[in-house]
Amino acid sequence: MKKVKAFAPATVANMGCGFDIMGMTLNGVGDVVSVEVSEGDELIINNVSGVELPDDIEKNVITPAVRALMAAAGMKRKIEVTVEKKILPGSGIGSSAASSAAAVYALNEALDRPFSDERLVEFAMEGEKLISNGVPHADNVAPAILGGVVLLRSYEPLDIVRLPVPEEFCCTVAHPEIMVSTAMARQVLPKEISMHTAVTQWGNVAGLVAGLTMGDIYLVGRSMKDVVAEPHRKQFIPGFDQLKEEVLAMGALAMNISGAGPSVFALSKNMQSAANIGYAMEKHFKELGHNADIYVTKVSNIGAQIIND
């Protein structure tokens, strides 16, 4: 019998223009999952986090991720997974991804590391597939496992590129008490876009990657604009346009929807600015009748990691 505990961080997917292909890691908030491996052939998932999760194991994102890893390993074991700390589902900061990432990271360690971190991303993607109408995207699970800012250059085959994180790269995330499911957020997206819209988005993605590579946070800010998903998803977020105008006037480099929402995030060049923007975001949502959790942090280069009690 072997028991391993792992932490996987919260993440911001898309980063504005990088729909399904970019994501970044947040510092200090995430999921803690324990995995115990013993002889047998069974999967058990316990939830002691205090956050409500599906009672049906087949609807838990951890299930397909763990099964994919074990199938690739070609072995059968009794695996007991315990979710100890959980980001609120539907928060828009990679709740499902953190669970899948922590579970496969801990399981891989318990099995004496048969797989690379990049391969673990593939297994964790199966959890995302479960909740995203069959779309196995990696813009949350890749940064949750690898850390930093991640670009998914290709899905077939999976080609992951880690991009440098500028030293002064601070992030404010506001999670209003509103539920927006990933499936619902995908349903409102257009099936086709115009060539003009596509060219605009391509230019922004290229500028975002160039800005990160050069450490030019102002180029990052100018490029972090989404003309594909944001115009359709902002309807779920009360006062989105007003809030964006306000935080940009306060000096934010950019503000966008985090993943499918309802969380929004803003980038700043220092922690003081990020904290001030956090106060403004909290005030905005409170005035509209919604409490909001605020996270003020630097973008982290550290992904999933083993916890030693």
mmCIF file of C-alpha atoms in Angstrom, residues 12-269:
data_model
loop_
_atom_site.group_PDB
_atom_site.id
_atom_site.type_symbol
_atom_site.label_atom_id
_atom_site.label_comp_id
_atom_site.label_asym_id
_atom_site.label_seq_id
_atom_site.Cartn_x
_atom_site.Cartn_y
_atom_site.Cartn_z
ATOM 1 C CA VAL A 12 -6.782 30.978 -15.846
ATOM 2 C CA ALA A 13 -7.659 29.494 -19.226
ATOM 3 C CA ASN A 14 -7.743 31.258 -22.595
ATOM 4 C CA MET A 15 -5.908 34.371 -21.337
ATOM 5 C CA GLY A 16 -8.251 36.398 -23.508
ATOM 6 C CA CYS A 17 -7.446 35.594 -27.119
ATOM 7 C CA GLY A 18 -5.970 32.115 -26.564
ATOM 8 C CA PHE A 19 -9.255 30.176 -26.589
ATOM 9 C CA ASP A 20 -8.550 26.519 -25.704
ATOM 10 C CA ILE A 21 -4.814 26.951 -26.432
ATOM 11 C CA MET A 22 -3.401 29.099 -23.606
ATOM 12 C CA GLY A 23 -3.524 29.106 -19.831
ATOM 13 C CA MET A 24 -1.600 30.379 -16.818
ATOM 14 C CA THR A 25 -1.029 29.199 -13.261
ATOM 15 C CA LEU A 26 -2.144 31.083 -10.156
ATOM 16 C CA ASN A 27 -0.172 31.037 -6.923
ATOM 17 C CA GLY A 28 -1.553 29.797 -3.606
ATOM 18 C CA VAL A 29 -5.037 28.489 -4.442
ATOM 19 C CA GLY A 30 -5.878 25.014 -5.713
ATOM 20 C CA ASP A 31 -6.943 21.443 -4.925
ATOM 21 C CA VAL A 32 -5.370 18.930 -2.548
ATOM 22 C CA VAL A 33 -5.947 15.264 -3.399
ATOM 23 C CA SER A 34 -4.670 12.097 -1.719
ATOM 24 C CA VAL A 35 -4.290 8.821 -3.607
ATOM 25 C CA GLU A 36 -3.852 5.435 -1.933
ATOM 26 C CA VAL A 37 -2.846 2.460 -4.096
ATOM 27 C CA SER A 38 -3.137 -1.166 -2.993
ATOM 28 C CA GLU A 39 -3.778 -4.625 -4.446
ATOM 29 C CA GLY A 40 -7.122 -5.104 -6.181
ATOM 30 C CA ASP A 41 -9.148 -3.572 -9.008
ATOM 31 C CA GLU A 42 -11.420 -0.775 -7.801
ATOM 32 C CA LEU A 43 -11.731 3.000 -7.860
ATOM 33 C CA ILE A 44 -13.098 4.814 -4.809
ATOM 34 C CA ILE A 45 -13.474 8.581 -4.567
ATOM 35 C CA ASN A 46 -14.019 10.218 -1.179
ATOM 36 C CA ASN A 47 -14.857 13.873 -0.707
ATOM 37 C CA VAL A 48 -13.898 15.523 2.596
ATOM 38 C CA SER A 49 -13.394 18.996 1.138
ATOM 39 C CA GLY A 50 -16.703 20.451 2.268
ATOM 40 C CA VAL A 51 -17.532 21.326 -1.352
ATOM 41 C CA GLU A 52 -20.392 19.427 -2.960
ATOM 42 C CA LEU A 53 -19.233 17.029 -5.700
ATOM 43 C CA PRO A 54 -21.134 14.439 -7.794
ATOM 44 C CA ASP A 55 -22.215 11.362 -5.824
ATOM 45 C CA ASP A 56 -22.022 9.291 -9.011
ATOM 46 C CA ILE A 57 -18.384 8.339 -9.561
ATOM 47 C CA GLU A 58 -18.976 8.278 -13.324
ATOM 48 C CA LYS A 59 -19.721 12.008 -13.238
ATOM 49 C CA ASN A 60 -16.556 12.922 -11.331
ATOM 50 C CA VAL A 61 -13.763 14.321 -13.522
ATOM 51 C CA ILE A 62 -11.192 12.327 -11.569
ATOM 52 C CA THR A 63 -12.629 9.019 -12.792
ATOM 53 C CA PRO A 64 -11.750 9.185 -16.530
ATOM 54 C CA ALA A 65 -8.370 10.771 -15.756
ATOM 55 C CA VAL A 66 -7.367 7.971 -13.358
ATOM 56 C CA ARG A 67 -8.710 5.271 -15.664
ATOM 57 C CA ALA A 68 -6.766 6.677 -18.612
ATOM 58 C CA LEU A 69 -3.527 6.577 -16.624
ATOM 59 C CA MET A 70 -4.091 3.035 -15.400
ATOM 60 C CA ALA A 71 -5.003 1.830 -18.890
ATOM 61 C CA ALA A 72 -1.792 3.312 -20.262
ATOM 62 C CA ALA A 73 0.169 1.705 -17.405
ATOM 63 C CA GLY A 74 -1.410 -1.652 -18.235
ATOM 64 C CA MET A 75 -2.056 -2.573 -14.635
ATOM 65 C CA LYS A 76 -4.935 -3.015 -12.215
ATOM 66 C CA ARG A 77 -4.927 -1.723 -8.659
ATOM 67 C CA LYS A 78 -7.346 -0.633 -5.981
ATOM 68 C CA ILE A 79 -7.168 3.155 -6.016
ATOM 69 C CA GLU A 80 -8.735 5.277 -3.305
ATOM 70 C CA VAL A 81 -8.825 8.992 -4.069
ATOM 71 C CA THR A 82 -9.671 11.522 -1.363
ATOM 72 C CA VAL A 83 -10.441 15.116 -2.292
ATOM 73 C CA GLU A 84 -9.280 17.149 0.717
ATOM 74 C CA LYS A 85 -9.404 20.709 -0.565
ATOM 75 C CA LYS A 86 -11.445 21.924 -3.504
ATOM 76 C CA ILE A 87 -11.841 25.039 -5.617
ATOM 77 C CA LEU A 88 -15.555 25.777 -5.979
ATOM 78 C CA PRO A 89 -16.949 24.131 -9.144
ATOM 79 C CA GLY A 90 -18.003 26.601 -11.812
ATOM 80 C CA SER A 91 -15.630 29.255 -10.520
ATOM 81 C CA GLY A 92 -13.826 29.778 -13.815
ATOM 82 C CA ILE A 93 -10.357 29.164 -12.342
ATOM 83 C CA GLY A 94 -9.897 25.543 -13.339
ATOM 84 C CA SER A 95 -11.819 23.704 -10.637
ATOM 85 C CA SER A 96 -12.211 20.444 -12.569
ATOM 86 C CA ALA A 97 -8.699 20.690 -13.999
ATOM 87 C CA ALA A 98 -7.114 21.044 -10.563
ATOM 88 C CA SER A 99 -8.860 17.876 -9.358
ATOM 89 C CA SER A 100 -7.857 15.835 -12.403
ATOM 90 C CA ALA A 101 -4.318 17.214 -12.329
ATOM 91 C CA ALA A 102 -3.769 16.560 -8.619
ATOM 92 C CA ALA A 103 -5.205 13.050 -8.894
ATOM 93 C CA VAL A 104 -3.035 11.892 -11.796
ATOM 94 C CA TYR A 105 0.036 13.627 -10.377
ATOM 95 C CA ALA A 106 -0.353 11.829 -7.034
ATOM 96 C CA LEU A 107 -1.181 8.509 -8.712
ATOM 97 C CA ASN A 108 1.856 8.733 -10.967
ATOM 98 C CA GLU A 109 4.047 9.327 -7.913
ATOM 99 C CA ALA A 110 2.465 6.383 -6.083
ATOM 100 C CA LEU A 111 3.280 4.155 -9.071
ATOM 101 C CA ASP A 112 6.945 5.334 -9.051
ATOM 102 C CA ARG A 113 6.566 7.841 -11.886
ATOM 103 C CA PRO A 114 6.040 5.758 -15.025
ATOM 104 C CA PHE A 115 4.886 8.831 -16.992
ATOM 105 C CA SER A 116 6.263 12.289 -17.798
ATOM 106 C CA ASP A 117 4.395 15.413 -16.720
ATOM 107 C CA GLU A 118 3.470 16.030 -20.365
ATOM 108 C CA ARG A 119 1.844 12.608 -20.537
ATOM 109 C CA LEU A 120 -0.060 13.346 -17.332
ATOM 110 C CA VAL A 121 -1.631 16.306 -19.131
ATOM 111 C CA GLU A 122 -3.134 13.875 -21.644
ATOM 112 C CA PHE A 123 -4.678 11.780 -18.873
ATOM 113 C CA ALA A 124 -6.056 14.829 -17.045
ATOM 114 C CA MET A 125 -7.631 16.051 -20.293
ATOM 115 C CA GLU A 126 -10.040 13.123 -20.077
ATOM 116 C CA GLY A 127 -11.612 14.770 -17.045
ATOM 117 C CA GLU A 128 -12.098 17.991 -19.020
ATOM 118 C CA LYS A 129 -13.646 15.978 -21.829
ATOM 119 C CA LEU A 130 -16.301 14.711 -19.421
ATOM 120 C CA ILE A 131 -17.612 18.196 -18.599
ATOM 121 C CA SER A 132 -17.060 19.918 -21.959
ATOM 122 C CA ASN A 133 -19.408 18.124 -24.332
ATOM 123 C CA GLY A 134 -16.691 15.664 -25.292
ATOM 124 C CA VAL A 135 -14.015 18.306 -26.041
ATOM 125 C CA PRO A 136 -10.698 17.283 -24.361
ATOM 126 C CA HIS A 137 -9.067 20.714 -23.999
ATOM 127 C CA ALA A 138 -5.859 21.295 -21.998
ATOM 128 C CA ASP A 139 -5.740 25.052 -21.383
ATOM 129 C CA ASN A 140 -6.406 24.479 -17.668
ATOM 130 C CA VAL A 141 -4.854 21.067 -16.995
ATOM 131 C CA ALA A 142 -1.552 21.839 -18.744
ATOM 132 C CA PRO A 143 -0.669 24.865 -16.566
ATOM 133 C CA ALA A 144 -2.104 23.056 -13.504
ATOM 134 C CA ILE A 145 0.454 20.286 -13.984
ATOM 135 C CA LEU A 146 3.373 22.115 -15.602
ATOM 136 C CA GLY A 147 3.083 25.591 -14.075
ATOM 137 C CA GLY A 148 3.691 28.973 -15.673
ATOM 138 C CA VAL A 149 2.113 30.102 -18.938
ATOM 139 C CA VAL A 150 1.384 27.295 -21.363
ATOM 140 C CA LEU A 151 0.661 27.313 -25.100
ATOM 141 C CA LEU A 152 -1.002 24.309 -26.715
ATOM 142 C CA ARG A 153 0.503 24.594 -30.200
ATOM 143 C CA SER A 154 -1.303 21.467 -31.338
ATOM 144 C CA TYR A 155 -3.733 18.900 -29.984
ATOM 145 C CA GLU A 156 -3.134 16.296 -32.686
ATOM 146 C CA PRO A 157 -0.506 15.407 -31.681
ATOM 147 C CA LEU A 158 -0.371 17.206 -28.347
ATOM 148 C CA ASP A 159 2.434 19.772 -28.509
ATOM 149 C CA ILE A 160 2.879 21.809 -25.321
ATOM 150 C CA VAL A 161 5.069 24.923 -25.146
ATOM 151 C CA ARG A 162 5.904 26.576 -21.824
ATOM 152 C CA LEU A 163 6.353 30.319 -22.174
ATOM 153 C CA PRO A 164 8.401 32.549 -19.867
ATOM 154 C CA VAL A 165 6.546 34.420 -17.132
ATOM 155 C CA PRO A 166 7.564 38.078 -16.743
ATOM 156 C CA GLU A 167 8.813 38.808 -13.230
ATOM 157 C CA GLU A 168 6.237 41.521 -12.549
ATOM 158 C CA PHE A 169 3.174 39.661 -13.765
ATOM 159 C CA CYS A 170 0.386 40.046 -11.214
ATOM 160 C CA CYS A 171 -3.152 38.790 -11.503
ATOM 161 C CA THR A 172 -6.429 39.690 -9.812
ATOM 162 C CA VAL A 173 -9.300 37.219 -10.098
ATOM 163 C CA ALA A 174 -12.860 37.929 -9.010
ATOM 164 C CA HIS A 175 -15.242 35.000 -8.656
ATOM 165 C CA PRO A 176 -18.796 36.290 -8.208
ATOM 166 C CA GLU A 177 -21.329 33.925 -6.642
ATOM 167 C CA ILE A 178 -22.864 33.034 -9.986
ATOM 168 C CA MET A 179 -22.880 29.582 -11.565
ATOM 169 C CA VAL A 180 -21.826 29.251 -15.210
ATOM 170 C CA SER A 181 -21.166 25.701 -16.407
ATOM 171 C CA THR A 182 -18.499 25.011 -19.029
ATOM 172 C CA ALA A 183 -21.110 23.286 -21.197
ATOM 173 C CA MET A 184 -23.448 26.301 -21.031
ATOM 174 C CA ALA A 185 -20.615 28.709 -21.831
ATOM 175 C CA ARG A 186 -19.677 26.658 -24.883
ATOM 176 C CA GLN A 187 -23.228 26.521 -26.175
ATOM 177 C CA VAL A 188 -23.363 30.293 -26.703
ATOM 178 C CA LEU A 189 -20.253 30.370 -28.884
ATOM 179 C CA PRO A 190 -20.668 30.855 -32.638
ATOM 180 C CA LYS A 191 -20.122 27.825 -34.856
ATOM 181 C CA GLU A 192 -18.402 30.000 -37.465
ATOM 182 C CA ILE A 193 -16.570 33.334 -37.409
ATOM 183 C CA SER A 194 -15.698 35.814 -40.148
ATOM 184 C CA MET A 195 -12.251 36.054 -41.699
ATOM 185 C CA HIS A 196 -11.871 39.542 -40.205
ATOM 186 C CA THR A 197 -12.578 38.213 -36.717
ATOM 187 C CA ALA A 198 -10.153 35.309 -37.228
ATOM 188 C CA VAL A 199 -7.343 37.594 -38.429
ATOM 189 C CA THR A 200 -7.873 39.926 -35.461
ATOM 190 C CA GLN A 201 -7.696 36.995 -33.036
ATOM 191 C CA TRP A 202 -4.575 35.550 -34.703
ATOM 192 C CA GLY A 203 -2.833 38.904 -34.391
ATOM 193 C CA ASN A 204 -3.682 39.087 -30.704
ATOM 194 C CA VAL A 205 -2.444 35.557 -30.011
ATOM 195 C CA ALA A 206 0.814 36.284 -31.832
ATOM 196 C CA GLY A 207 1.241 39.523 -29.895
ATOM 197 C CA LEU A 208 0.533 37.775 -26.597
ATOM 198 C CA VAL A 209 3.156 35.094 -27.247
ATOM 199 C CA ALA A 210 5.668 37.712 -28.429
ATOM 200 C CA GLY A 211 5.019 39.876 -25.370
ATOM 201 C CA LEU A 212 5.575 36.966 -23.003
ATOM 202 C CA THR A 213 8.720 35.894 -24.824
ATOM 203 C CA MET A 214 10.194 39.390 -24.759
ATOM 204 C CA GLY A 215 9.021 40.165 -21.240
ATOM 205 C CA ASP A 216 7.027 43.119 -22.584
ATOM 206 C CA ILE A 217 4.022 43.306 -20.255
ATOM 207 C CA TYR A 218 2.558 46.250 -22.158
ATOM 208 C CA LEU A 219 2.496 44.230 -25.387
ATOM 209 C CA VAL A 220 0.896 41.420 -23.376
ATOM 210 C CA GLY A 221 -1.796 43.838 -22.208
ATOM 211 C CA ARG A 222 -2.484 45.215 -25.703
ATOM 212 C CA SER A 223 -2.750 41.705 -27.103
ATOM 213 C CA MET A 224 -4.937 40.117 -24.453
ATOM 214 C CA LYS A 225 -8.156 40.895 -26.296
ATOM 215 C CA ASP A 226 -10.747 38.301 -27.235
ATOM 216 C CA VAL A 227 -13.093 38.916 -30.174
ATOM 217 C CA VAL A 228 -14.351 35.317 -30.401
ATOM 218 C CA ALA A 229 -15.673 34.134 -26.999
ATOM 219 C CA GLU A 230 -15.906 37.244 -24.810
ATOM 220 C CA PRO A 231 -18.616 39.037 -26.840
ATOM 221 C CA HIS A 232 -20.917 36.042 -26.308
ATOM 222 C CA ARG A 233 -19.938 34.995 -22.785
ATOM 223 C CA LYS A 234 -19.941 38.399 -21.109
ATOM 224 C CA GLN A 235 -23.756 38.231 -20.923
ATOM 225 C CA PHE A 236 -23.351 35.850 -17.960
ATOM 226 C CA ILE A 237 -21.308 38.388 -15.960
ATOM 227 C CA PRO A 238 -23.228 41.345 -14.466
ATOM 228 C CA GLY A 239 -21.888 44.722 -15.542
ATOM 229 C CA PHE A 240 -18.927 43.229 -17.422
ATOM 230 C CA ASP A 241 -18.330 46.147 -19.796
ATOM 231 C CA GLN A 242 -18.622 48.699 -16.990
ATOM 232 C CA LEU A 243 -16.169 46.770 -14.807
ATOM 233 C CA LYS A 244 -13.679 46.376 -17.641
ATOM 234 C CA GLU A 245 -13.734 50.088 -18.380
ATOM 235 C CA GLU A 246 -13.209 50.849 -14.688
ATOM 236 C CA VAL A 247 -10.229 48.551 -14.081
ATOM 237 C CA LEU A 248 -8.487 49.588 -17.295
ATOM 238 C CA ALA A 249 -8.844 53.205 -16.179
ATOM 239 C CA MET A 250 -7.193 52.176 -12.890
ATOM 240 C CA GLY A 251 -4.119 50.970 -14.770
ATOM 241 C CA ALA A 252 -4.852 47.301 -15.412
ATOM 242 C CA LEU A 253 -2.950 45.949 -18.401
ATOM 243 C CA ALA A 254 -5.962 43.882 -19.474
ATOM 244 C CA MET A 255 -9.203 42.348 -18.201
ATOM 245 C CA ASN A 256 -10.925 39.274 -19.561
ATOM 246 C CA ILE A 257 -13.172 36.381 -18.633
ATOM 247 C CA SER A 258 -11.323 33.565 -16.881
ATOM 248 C CA GLY A 259 -12.014 30.360 -18.779
ATOM 249 C CA ALA A 260 -15.755 29.857 -19.243
ATOM 250 C CA GLY A 261 -16.535 32.342 -16.450
ATOM 251 C CA PRO A 262 -18.096 33.668 -14.330
ATOM 252 C CA SER A 263 -14.710 34.677 -12.916
ATOM 253 C CA VAL A 264 -12.948 37.623 -14.469
ATOM 254 C CA PHE A 265 -9.252 38.389 -14.238
ATOM 255 C CA ALA A 266 -7.103 41.470 -14.659
ATOM 256 C CA LEU A 267 -3.345 41.720 -15.130
ATOM 257 C CA SER A 268 -1.254 44.352 -13.396
ATOM 258 C CA LYS A 269 2.404 45.342 -13.291
#
